[in-house]
JSON list of C-alpha atoms in Angstrom, two decimals:
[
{"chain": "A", "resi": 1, "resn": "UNK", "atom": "CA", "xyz": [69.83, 203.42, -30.42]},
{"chain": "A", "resi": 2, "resn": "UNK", "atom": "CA", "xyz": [65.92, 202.91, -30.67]},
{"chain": "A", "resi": 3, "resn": "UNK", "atom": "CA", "xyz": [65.98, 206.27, -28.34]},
{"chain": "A", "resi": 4, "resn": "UNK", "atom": "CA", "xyz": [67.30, 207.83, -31.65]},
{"chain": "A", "resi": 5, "resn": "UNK", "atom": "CA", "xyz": [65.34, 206.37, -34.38]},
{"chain": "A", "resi": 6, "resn": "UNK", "atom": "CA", "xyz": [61.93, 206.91, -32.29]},
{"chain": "A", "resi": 7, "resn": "UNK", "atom": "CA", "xyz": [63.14, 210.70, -31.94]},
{"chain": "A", "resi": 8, "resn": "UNK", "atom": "CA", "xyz": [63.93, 211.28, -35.62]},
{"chain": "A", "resi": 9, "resn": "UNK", "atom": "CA", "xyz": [60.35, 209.66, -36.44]},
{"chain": "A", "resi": 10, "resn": "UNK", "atom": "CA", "xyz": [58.78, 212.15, -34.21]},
{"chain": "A", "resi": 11, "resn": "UNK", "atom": "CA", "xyz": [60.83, 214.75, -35.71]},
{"chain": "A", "resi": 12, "resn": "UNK", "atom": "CA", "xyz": [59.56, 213.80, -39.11]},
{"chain": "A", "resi": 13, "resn": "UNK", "atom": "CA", "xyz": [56.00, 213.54, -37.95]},
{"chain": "A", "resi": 14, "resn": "UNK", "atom": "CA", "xyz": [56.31, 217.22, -36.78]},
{"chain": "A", "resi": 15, "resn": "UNK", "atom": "CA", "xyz": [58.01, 218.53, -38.92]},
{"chain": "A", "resi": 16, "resn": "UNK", "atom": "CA", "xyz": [55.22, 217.50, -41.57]},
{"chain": "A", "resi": 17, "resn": "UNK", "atom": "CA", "xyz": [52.26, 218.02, -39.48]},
{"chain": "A", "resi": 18, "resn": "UNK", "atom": "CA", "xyz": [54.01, 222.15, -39.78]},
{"chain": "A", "resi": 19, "resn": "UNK", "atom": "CA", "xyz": [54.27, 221.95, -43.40]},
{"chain": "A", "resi": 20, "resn": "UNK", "atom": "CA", "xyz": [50.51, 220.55, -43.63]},
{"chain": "A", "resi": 21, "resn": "UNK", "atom": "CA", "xyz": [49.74, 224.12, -41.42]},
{"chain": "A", "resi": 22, "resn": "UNK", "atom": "CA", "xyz": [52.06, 226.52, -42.66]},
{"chain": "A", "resi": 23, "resn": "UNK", "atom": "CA", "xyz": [51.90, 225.32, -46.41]},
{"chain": "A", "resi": 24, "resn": "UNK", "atom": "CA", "xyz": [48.79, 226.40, -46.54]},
{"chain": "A", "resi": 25, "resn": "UNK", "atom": "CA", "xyz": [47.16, 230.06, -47.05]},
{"chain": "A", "resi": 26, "resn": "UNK", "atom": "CA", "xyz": [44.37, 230.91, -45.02]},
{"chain": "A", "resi": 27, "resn": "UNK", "atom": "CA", "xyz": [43.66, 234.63, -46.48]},
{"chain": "A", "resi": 28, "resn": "UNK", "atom": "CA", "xyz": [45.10, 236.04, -43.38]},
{"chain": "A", "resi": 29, "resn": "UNK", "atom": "CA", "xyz": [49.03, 236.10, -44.20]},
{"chain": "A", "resi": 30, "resn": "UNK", "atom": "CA", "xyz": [51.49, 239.14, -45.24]},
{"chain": "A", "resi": 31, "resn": "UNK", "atom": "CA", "xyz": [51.41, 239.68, -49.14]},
{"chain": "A", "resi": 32, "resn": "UNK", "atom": "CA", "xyz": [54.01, 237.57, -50.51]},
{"chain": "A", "resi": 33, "resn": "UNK", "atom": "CA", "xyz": [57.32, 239.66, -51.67]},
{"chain": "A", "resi": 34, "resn": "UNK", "atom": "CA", "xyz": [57.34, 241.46, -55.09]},
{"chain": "A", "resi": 35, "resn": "UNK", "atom": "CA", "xyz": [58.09, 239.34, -57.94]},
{"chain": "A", "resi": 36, "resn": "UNK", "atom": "CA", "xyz": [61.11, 240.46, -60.44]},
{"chain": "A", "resi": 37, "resn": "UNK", "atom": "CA", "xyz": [60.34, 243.83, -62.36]},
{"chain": "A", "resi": 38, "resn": "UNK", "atom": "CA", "xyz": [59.96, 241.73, -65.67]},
{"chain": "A", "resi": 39, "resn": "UNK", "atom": "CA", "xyz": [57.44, 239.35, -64.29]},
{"chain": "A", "resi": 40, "resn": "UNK", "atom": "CA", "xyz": [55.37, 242.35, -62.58]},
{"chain": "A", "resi": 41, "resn": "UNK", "atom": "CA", "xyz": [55.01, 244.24, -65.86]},
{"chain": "A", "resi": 42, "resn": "UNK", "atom": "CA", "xyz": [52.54, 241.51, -66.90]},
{"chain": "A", "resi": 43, "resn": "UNK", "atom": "CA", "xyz": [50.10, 242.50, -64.32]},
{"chain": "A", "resi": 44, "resn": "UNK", "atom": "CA", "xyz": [47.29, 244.46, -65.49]},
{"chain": "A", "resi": 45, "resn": "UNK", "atom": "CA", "xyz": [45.52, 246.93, -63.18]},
{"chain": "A", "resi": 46, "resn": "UNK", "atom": "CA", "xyz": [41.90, 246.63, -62.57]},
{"chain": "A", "resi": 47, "resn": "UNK", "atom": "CA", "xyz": [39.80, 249.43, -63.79]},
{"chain": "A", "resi": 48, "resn": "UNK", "atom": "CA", "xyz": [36.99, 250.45, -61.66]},
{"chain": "A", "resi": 49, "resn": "UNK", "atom": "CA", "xyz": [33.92, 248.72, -63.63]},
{"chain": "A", "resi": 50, "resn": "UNK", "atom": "CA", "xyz": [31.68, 251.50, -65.53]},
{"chain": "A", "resi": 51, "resn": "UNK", "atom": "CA", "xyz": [28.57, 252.88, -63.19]},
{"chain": "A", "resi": 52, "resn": "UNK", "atom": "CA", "xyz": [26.31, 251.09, -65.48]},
{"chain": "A", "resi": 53, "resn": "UNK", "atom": "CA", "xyz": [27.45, 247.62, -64.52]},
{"chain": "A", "resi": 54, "resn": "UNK", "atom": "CA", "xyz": [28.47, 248.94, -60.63]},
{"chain": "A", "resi": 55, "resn": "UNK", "atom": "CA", "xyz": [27.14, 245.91, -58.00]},
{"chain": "A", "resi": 56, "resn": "UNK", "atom": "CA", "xyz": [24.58, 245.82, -55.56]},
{"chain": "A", "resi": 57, "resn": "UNK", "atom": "CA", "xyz": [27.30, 246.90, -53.19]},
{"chain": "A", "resi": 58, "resn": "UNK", "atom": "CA", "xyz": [26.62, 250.27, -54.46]},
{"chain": "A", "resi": 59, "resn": "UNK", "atom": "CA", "xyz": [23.51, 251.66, -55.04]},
{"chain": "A", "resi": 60, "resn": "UNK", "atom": "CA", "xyz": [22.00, 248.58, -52.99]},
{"chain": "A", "resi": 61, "resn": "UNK", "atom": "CA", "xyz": [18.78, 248.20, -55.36]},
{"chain": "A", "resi": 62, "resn": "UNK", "atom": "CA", "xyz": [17.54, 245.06, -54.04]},
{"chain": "A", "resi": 63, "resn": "UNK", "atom": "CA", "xyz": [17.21, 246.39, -50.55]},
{"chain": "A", "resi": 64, "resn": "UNK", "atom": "CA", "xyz": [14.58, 249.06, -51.43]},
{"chain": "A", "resi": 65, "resn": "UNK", "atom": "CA", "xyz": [16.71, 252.27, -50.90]},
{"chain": "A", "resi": 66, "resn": "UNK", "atom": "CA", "xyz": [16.11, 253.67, -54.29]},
{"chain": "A", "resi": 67, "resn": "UNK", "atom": "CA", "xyz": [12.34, 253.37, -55.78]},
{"chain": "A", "resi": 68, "resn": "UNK", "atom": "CA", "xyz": [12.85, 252.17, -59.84]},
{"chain": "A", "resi": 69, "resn": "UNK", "atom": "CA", "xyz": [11.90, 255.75, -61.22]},
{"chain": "A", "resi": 70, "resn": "UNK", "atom": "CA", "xyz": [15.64, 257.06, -58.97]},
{"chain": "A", "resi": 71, "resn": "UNK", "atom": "CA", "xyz": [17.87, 254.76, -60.28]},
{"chain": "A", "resi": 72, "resn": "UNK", "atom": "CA", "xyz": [19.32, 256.48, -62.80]},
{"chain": "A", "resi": 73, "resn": "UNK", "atom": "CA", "xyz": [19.88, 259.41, -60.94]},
{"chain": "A", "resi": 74, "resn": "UNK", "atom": "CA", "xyz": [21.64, 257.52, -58.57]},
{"chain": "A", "resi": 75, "resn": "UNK", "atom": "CA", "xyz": [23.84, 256.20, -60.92]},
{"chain": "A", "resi": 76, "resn": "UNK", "atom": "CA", "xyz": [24.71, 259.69, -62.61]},
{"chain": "A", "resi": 77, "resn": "UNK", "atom": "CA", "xyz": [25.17, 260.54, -58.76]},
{"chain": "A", "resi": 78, "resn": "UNK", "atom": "CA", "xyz": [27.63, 257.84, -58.36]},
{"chain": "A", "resi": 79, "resn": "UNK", "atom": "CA", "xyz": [29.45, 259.41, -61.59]},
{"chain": "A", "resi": 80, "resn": "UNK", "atom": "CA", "xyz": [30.09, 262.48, -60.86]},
{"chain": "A", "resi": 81, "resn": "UNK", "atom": "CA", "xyz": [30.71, 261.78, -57.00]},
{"chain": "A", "resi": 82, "resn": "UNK", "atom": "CA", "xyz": [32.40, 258.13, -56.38]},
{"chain": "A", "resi": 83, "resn": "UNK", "atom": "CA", "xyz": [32.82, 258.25, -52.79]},
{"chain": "A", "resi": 84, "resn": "UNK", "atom": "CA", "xyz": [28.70, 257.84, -52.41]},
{"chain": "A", "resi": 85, "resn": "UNK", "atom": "CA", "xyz": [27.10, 255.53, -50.66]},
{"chain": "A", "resi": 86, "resn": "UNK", "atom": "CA", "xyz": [23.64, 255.02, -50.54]},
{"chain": "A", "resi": 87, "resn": "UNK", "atom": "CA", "xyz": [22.83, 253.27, -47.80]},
{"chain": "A", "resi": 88, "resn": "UNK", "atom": "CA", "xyz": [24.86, 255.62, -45.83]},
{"chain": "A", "resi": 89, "resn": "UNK", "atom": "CA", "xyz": [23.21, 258.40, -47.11]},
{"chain": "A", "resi": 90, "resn": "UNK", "atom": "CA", "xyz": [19.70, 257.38, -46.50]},
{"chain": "A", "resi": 91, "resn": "UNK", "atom": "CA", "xyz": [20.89, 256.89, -42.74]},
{"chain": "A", "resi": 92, "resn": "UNK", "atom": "CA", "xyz": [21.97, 260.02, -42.58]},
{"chain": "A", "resi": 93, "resn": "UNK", "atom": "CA", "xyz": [18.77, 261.58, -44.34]},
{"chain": "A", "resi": 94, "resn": "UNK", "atom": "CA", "xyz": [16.72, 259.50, -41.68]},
{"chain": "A", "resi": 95, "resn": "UNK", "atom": "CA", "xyz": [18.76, 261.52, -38.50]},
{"chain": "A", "resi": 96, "resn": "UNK", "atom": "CA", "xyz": [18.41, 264.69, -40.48]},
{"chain": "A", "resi": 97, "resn": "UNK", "atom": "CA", "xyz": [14.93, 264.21, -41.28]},
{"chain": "A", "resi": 98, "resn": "UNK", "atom": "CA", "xyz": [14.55, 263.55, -37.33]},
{"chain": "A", "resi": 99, "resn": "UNK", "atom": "CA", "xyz": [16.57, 266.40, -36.19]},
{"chain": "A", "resi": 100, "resn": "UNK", "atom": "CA", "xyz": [14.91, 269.15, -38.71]},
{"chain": "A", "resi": 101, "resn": "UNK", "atom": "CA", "xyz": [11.56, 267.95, -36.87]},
{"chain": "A", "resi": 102, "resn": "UNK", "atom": "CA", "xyz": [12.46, 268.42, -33.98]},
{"chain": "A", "resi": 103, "resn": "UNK", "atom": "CA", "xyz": [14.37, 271.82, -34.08]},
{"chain": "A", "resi": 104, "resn": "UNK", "atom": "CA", "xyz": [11.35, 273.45, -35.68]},
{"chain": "A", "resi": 105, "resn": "UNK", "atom": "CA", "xyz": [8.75, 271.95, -33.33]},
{"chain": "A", "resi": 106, "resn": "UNK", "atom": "CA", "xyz": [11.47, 273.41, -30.38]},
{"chain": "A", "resi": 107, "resn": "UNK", "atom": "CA", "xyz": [11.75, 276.94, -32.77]},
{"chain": "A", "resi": 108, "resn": "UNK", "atom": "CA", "xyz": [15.30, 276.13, -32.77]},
{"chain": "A", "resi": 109, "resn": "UNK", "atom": "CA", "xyz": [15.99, 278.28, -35.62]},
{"chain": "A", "resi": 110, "resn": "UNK", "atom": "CA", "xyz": [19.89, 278.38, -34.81]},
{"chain": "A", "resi": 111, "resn": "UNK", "atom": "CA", "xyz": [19.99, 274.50, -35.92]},
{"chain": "A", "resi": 112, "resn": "UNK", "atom": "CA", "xyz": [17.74, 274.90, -38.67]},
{"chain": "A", "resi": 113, "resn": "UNK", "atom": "CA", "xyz": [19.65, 277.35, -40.04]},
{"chain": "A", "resi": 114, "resn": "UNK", "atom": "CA", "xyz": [22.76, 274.70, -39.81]},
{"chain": "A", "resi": 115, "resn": "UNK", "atom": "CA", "xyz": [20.72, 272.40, -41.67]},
{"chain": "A", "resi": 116, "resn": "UNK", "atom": "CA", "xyz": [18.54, 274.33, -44.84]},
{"chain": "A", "resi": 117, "resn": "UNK", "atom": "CA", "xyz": [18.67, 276.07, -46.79]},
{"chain": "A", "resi": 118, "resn": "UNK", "atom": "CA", "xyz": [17.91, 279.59, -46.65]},
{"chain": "A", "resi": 119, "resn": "UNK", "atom": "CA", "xyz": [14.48, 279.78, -48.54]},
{"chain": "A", "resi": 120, "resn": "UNK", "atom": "CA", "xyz": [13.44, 276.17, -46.51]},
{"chain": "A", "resi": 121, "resn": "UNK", "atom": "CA", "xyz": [14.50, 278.13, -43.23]},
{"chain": "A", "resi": 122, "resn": "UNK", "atom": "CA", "xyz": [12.70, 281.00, -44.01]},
{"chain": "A", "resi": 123, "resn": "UNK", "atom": "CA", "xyz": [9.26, 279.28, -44.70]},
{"chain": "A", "resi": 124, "resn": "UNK", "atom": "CA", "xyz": [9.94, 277.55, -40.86]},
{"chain": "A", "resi": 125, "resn": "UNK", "atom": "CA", "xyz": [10.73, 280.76, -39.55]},
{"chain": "A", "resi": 126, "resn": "UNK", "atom": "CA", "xyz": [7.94, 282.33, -40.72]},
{"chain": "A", "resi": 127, "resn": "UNK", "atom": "CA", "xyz": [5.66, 279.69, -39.18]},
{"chain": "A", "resi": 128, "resn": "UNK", "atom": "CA", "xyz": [7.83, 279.76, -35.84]},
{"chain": "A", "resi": 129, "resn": "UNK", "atom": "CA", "xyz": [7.06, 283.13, -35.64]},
{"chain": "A", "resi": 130, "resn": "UNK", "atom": "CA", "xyz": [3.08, 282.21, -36.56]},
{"chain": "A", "resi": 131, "resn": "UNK", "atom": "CA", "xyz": [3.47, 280.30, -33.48]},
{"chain": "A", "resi": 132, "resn": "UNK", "atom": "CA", "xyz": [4.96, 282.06, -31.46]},
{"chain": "A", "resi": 133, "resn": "UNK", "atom": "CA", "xyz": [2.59, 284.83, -31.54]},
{"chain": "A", "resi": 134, "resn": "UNK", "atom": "CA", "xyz": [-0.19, 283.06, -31.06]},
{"chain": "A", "resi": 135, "resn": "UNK", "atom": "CA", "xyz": [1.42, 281.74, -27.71]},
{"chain": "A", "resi": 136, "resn": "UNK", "atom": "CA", "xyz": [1.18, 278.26, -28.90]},
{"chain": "A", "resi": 137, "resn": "UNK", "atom": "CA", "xyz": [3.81, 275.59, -28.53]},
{"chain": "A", "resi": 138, "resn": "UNK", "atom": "CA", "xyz": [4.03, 272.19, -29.94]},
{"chain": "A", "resi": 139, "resn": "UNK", "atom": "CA", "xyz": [4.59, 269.03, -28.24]},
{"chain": "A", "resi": 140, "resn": "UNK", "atom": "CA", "xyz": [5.48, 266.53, -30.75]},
{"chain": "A", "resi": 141, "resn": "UNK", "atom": "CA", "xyz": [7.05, 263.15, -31.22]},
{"chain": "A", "resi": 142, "resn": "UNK", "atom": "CA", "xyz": [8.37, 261.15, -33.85]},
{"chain": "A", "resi": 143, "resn": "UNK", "atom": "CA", "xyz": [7.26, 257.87, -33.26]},
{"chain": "A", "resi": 144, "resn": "UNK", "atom": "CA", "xyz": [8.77, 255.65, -36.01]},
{"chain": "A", "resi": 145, "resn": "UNK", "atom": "CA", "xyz": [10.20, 255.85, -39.57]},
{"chain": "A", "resi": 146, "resn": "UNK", "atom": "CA", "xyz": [8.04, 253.19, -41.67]},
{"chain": "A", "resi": 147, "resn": "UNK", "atom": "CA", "xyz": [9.59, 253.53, -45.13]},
{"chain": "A", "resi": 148, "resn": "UNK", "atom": "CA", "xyz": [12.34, 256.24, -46.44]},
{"chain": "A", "resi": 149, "resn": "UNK", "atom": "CA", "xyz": [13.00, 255.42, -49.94]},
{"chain": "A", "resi": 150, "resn": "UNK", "atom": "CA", "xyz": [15.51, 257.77, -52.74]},
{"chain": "A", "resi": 151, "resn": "UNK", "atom": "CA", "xyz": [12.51, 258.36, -55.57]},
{"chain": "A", "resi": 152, "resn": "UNK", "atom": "CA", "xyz": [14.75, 261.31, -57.68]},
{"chain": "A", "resi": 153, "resn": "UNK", "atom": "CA", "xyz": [18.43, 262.09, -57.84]},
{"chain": "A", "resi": 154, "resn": "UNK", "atom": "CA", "xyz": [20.39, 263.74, -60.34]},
{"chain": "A", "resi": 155, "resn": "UNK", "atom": "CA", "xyz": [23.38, 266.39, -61.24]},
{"chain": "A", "resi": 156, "resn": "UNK", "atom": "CA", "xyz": [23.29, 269.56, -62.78]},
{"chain": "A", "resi": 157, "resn": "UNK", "atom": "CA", "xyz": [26.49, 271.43, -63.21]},
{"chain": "A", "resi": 158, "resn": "UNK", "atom": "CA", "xyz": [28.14, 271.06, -59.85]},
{"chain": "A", "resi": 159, "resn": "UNK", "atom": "CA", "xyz": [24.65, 270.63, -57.50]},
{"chain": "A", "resi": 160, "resn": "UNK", "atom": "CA", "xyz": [23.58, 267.38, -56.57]},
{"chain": "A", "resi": 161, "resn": "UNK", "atom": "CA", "xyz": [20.07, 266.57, -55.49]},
{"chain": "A", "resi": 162, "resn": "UNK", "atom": "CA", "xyz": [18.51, 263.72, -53.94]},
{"chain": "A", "resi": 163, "resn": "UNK", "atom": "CA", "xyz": [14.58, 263.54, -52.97]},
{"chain": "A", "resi": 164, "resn": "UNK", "atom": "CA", "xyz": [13.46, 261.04, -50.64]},
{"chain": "A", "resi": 165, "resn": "UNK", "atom": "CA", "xyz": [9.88, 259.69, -49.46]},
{"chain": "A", "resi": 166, "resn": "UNK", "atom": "CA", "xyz": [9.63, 259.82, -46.27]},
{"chain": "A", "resi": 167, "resn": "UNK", "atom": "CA", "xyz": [6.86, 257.54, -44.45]},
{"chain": "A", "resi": 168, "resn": "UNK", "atom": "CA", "xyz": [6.88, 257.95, -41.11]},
{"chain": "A", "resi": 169, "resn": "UNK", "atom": "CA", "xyz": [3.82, 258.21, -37.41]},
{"chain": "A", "resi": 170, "resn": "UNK", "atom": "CA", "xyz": [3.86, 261.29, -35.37]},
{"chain": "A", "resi": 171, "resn": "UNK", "atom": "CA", "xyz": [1.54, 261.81, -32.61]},
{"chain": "A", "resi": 172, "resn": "UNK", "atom": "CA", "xyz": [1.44, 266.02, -32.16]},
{"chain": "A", "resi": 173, "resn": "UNK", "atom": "CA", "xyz": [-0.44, 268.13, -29.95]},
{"chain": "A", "resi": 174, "resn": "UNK", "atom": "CA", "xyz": [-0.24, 271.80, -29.42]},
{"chain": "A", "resi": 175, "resn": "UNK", "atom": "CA", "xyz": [-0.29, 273.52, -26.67]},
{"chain": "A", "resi": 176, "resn": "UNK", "atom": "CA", "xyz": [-1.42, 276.96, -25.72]},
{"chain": "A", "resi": 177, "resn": "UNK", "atom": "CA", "xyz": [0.36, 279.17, -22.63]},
{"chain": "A", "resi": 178, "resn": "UNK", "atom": "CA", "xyz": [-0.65, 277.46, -20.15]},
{"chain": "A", "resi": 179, "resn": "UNK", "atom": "CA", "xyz": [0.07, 274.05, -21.18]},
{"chain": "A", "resi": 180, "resn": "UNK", "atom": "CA", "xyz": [-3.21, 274.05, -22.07]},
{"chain": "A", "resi": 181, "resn": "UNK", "atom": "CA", "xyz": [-3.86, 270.92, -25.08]},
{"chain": "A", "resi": 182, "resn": "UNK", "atom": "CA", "xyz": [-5.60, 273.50, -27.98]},
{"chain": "A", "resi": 183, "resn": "UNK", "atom": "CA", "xyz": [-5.09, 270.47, -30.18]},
{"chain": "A", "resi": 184, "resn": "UNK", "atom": "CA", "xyz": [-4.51, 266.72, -31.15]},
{"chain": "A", "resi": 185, "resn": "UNK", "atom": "CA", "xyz": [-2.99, 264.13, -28.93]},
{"chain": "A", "resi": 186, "resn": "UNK", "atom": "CA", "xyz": [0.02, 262.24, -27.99]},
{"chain": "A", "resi": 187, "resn": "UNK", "atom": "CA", "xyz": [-2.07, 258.64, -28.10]},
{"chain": "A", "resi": 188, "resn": "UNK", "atom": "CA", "xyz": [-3.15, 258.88, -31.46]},
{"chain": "A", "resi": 189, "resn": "UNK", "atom": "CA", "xyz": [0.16, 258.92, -34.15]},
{"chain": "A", "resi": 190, "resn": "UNK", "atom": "CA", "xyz": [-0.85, 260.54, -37.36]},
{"chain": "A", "resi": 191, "resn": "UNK", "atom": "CA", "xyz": [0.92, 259.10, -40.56]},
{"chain": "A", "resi": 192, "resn": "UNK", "atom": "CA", "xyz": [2.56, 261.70, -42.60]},
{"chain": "A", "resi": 193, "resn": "UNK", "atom": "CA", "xyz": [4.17, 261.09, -46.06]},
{"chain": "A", "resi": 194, "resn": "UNK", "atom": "CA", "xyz": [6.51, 263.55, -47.26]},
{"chain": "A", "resi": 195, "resn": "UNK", "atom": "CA", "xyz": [9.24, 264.04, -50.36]},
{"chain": "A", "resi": 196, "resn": "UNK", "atom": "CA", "xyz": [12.10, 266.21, -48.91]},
{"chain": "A", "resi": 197, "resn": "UNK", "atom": "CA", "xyz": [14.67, 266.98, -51.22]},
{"chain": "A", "resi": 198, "resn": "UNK", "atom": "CA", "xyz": [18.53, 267.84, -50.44]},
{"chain": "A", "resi": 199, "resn": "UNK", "atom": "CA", "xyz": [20.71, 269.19, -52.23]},
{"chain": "A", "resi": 200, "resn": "UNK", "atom": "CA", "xyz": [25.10, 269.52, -52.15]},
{"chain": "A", "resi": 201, "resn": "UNK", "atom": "CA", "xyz": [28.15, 271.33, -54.00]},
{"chain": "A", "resi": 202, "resn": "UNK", "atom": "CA", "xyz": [29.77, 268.15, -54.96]},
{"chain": "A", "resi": 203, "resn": "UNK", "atom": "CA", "xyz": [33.08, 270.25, -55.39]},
{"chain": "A", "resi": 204, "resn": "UNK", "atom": "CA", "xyz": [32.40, 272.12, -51.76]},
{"chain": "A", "resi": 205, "resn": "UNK", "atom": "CA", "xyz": [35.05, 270.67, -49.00]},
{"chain": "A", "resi": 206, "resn": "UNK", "atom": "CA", "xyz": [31.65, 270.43, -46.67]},
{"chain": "A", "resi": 207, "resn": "UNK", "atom": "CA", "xyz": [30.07, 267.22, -46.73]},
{"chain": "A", "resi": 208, "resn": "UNK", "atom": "CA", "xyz": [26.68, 267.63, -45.58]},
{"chain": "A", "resi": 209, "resn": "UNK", "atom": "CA", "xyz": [23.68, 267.99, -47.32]},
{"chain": "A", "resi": 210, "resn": "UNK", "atom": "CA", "xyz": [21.10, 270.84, -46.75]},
{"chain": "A", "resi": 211, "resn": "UNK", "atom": "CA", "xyz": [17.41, 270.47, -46.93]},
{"chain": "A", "resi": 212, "resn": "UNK", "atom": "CA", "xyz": [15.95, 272.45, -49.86]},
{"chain": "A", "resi": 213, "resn": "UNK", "atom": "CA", "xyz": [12.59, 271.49, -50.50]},
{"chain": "A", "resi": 214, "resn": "UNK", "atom": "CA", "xyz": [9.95, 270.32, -48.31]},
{"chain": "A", "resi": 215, "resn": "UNK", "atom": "CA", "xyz": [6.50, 268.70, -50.02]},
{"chain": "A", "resi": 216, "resn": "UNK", "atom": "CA", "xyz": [3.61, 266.36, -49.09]},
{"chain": "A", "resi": 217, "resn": "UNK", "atom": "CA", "xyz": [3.58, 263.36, -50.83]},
{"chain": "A", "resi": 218, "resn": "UNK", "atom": "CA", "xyz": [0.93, 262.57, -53.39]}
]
């Protein structure tokens, strides 16, 4: 008999020590099923909030990716195109800005020409071609990125365009035929600071931006 009654209070204990854990939501369970239709037509569906008011989340002001004079254009960007993200373009302008470097210090015009424009990839051409005659070649690195910061965006028609500042230390040296060093040197970087602009068909299937502008900082 006391088998019994000790087995039913252990049952009880249990069986509240499951409700304490199961009674509770943790944010990880299955949605709960749908309520009746008349109690579900007094839910209201959340608007996405105007671009005006649009959080941090989204054009990530406080973390420097946009200087104050780009802000706006960012947010007309964000408008007209709402799957942007800044700080996943500004990534992706730091690999391009790497990458367009680097093909025209190689004279790879074949990946230049996959990311310009055509009047930006004819002004490297052109100085490829400078180069080339001269029998010079350039031996170049990128050694950091200090700052890359969105200073002008905006929307015209169906183009958008984004200009960025680009801080960044390269050490360069050319070389002539023979390996020769005709000039500068691979211990000493050299800061450059440059506004490169880009530029998209927001209604073109393609998502990648070209480079359309090239320009030395002031």
């Amino acid at each position: 008999m006391y088998v019994i009654v000790i087995l039913a209070m252990i049952a009880g204990f249990l069986a509240l020590r499951l409700y304490s854990v199961l009674g509770k939501r943790t944010g990880h369970e299955q949605e709960p099923a749908l309520r009746p239709a008349e109690e579900r037509a007094k839910v209201t569906i959340v608007q996405p909030r105007p671009v005006p008011e649009m959080a941090g989340d989204s054009v990530r002001l406080s973390d420097g990716l946009i200087a104050p004079g780009g802000e706006a254009g960012v947010r007309a960007l964000i408008a007209a195109d709402r799957s942007f993200d800044v700080p996943q373009f500004v990534e992706g302008a730091k690999a391009a800005y790497k990458m367009v470097l680097e093909a025209f210090w190689r004279g790879d015009r074949q990946e230049l020409e996959w990311l310009c424009d055509a009047d930006v990839l004819a002004s490297f051409e052109e100085a490829i071609a400078a180069r080339e005659a001269e029998g010079h070649v350039l031996d170049n690195r990128l050694v950091r990125m200090e700052k890359v910061q969105i200073v002008d965006a905006g929307v015209t028609g169906r183009m958008a365009e984004i200009s960025l500042r680009f801080e960044a230390d390269i050490a360069a040296v050319t070389r002539d035929r023979d390996g020769n060093v005709v000039a500068g040197s691979l211990t000493d970087a050299v800061g450059t600071n440059d506004i490169w602009t880009f530029t998209r068909d927001l209604r073109s299937t393609d998502p990648n931006w070209k480079l359309s502008e090239t320009d030395e900082a002031a």
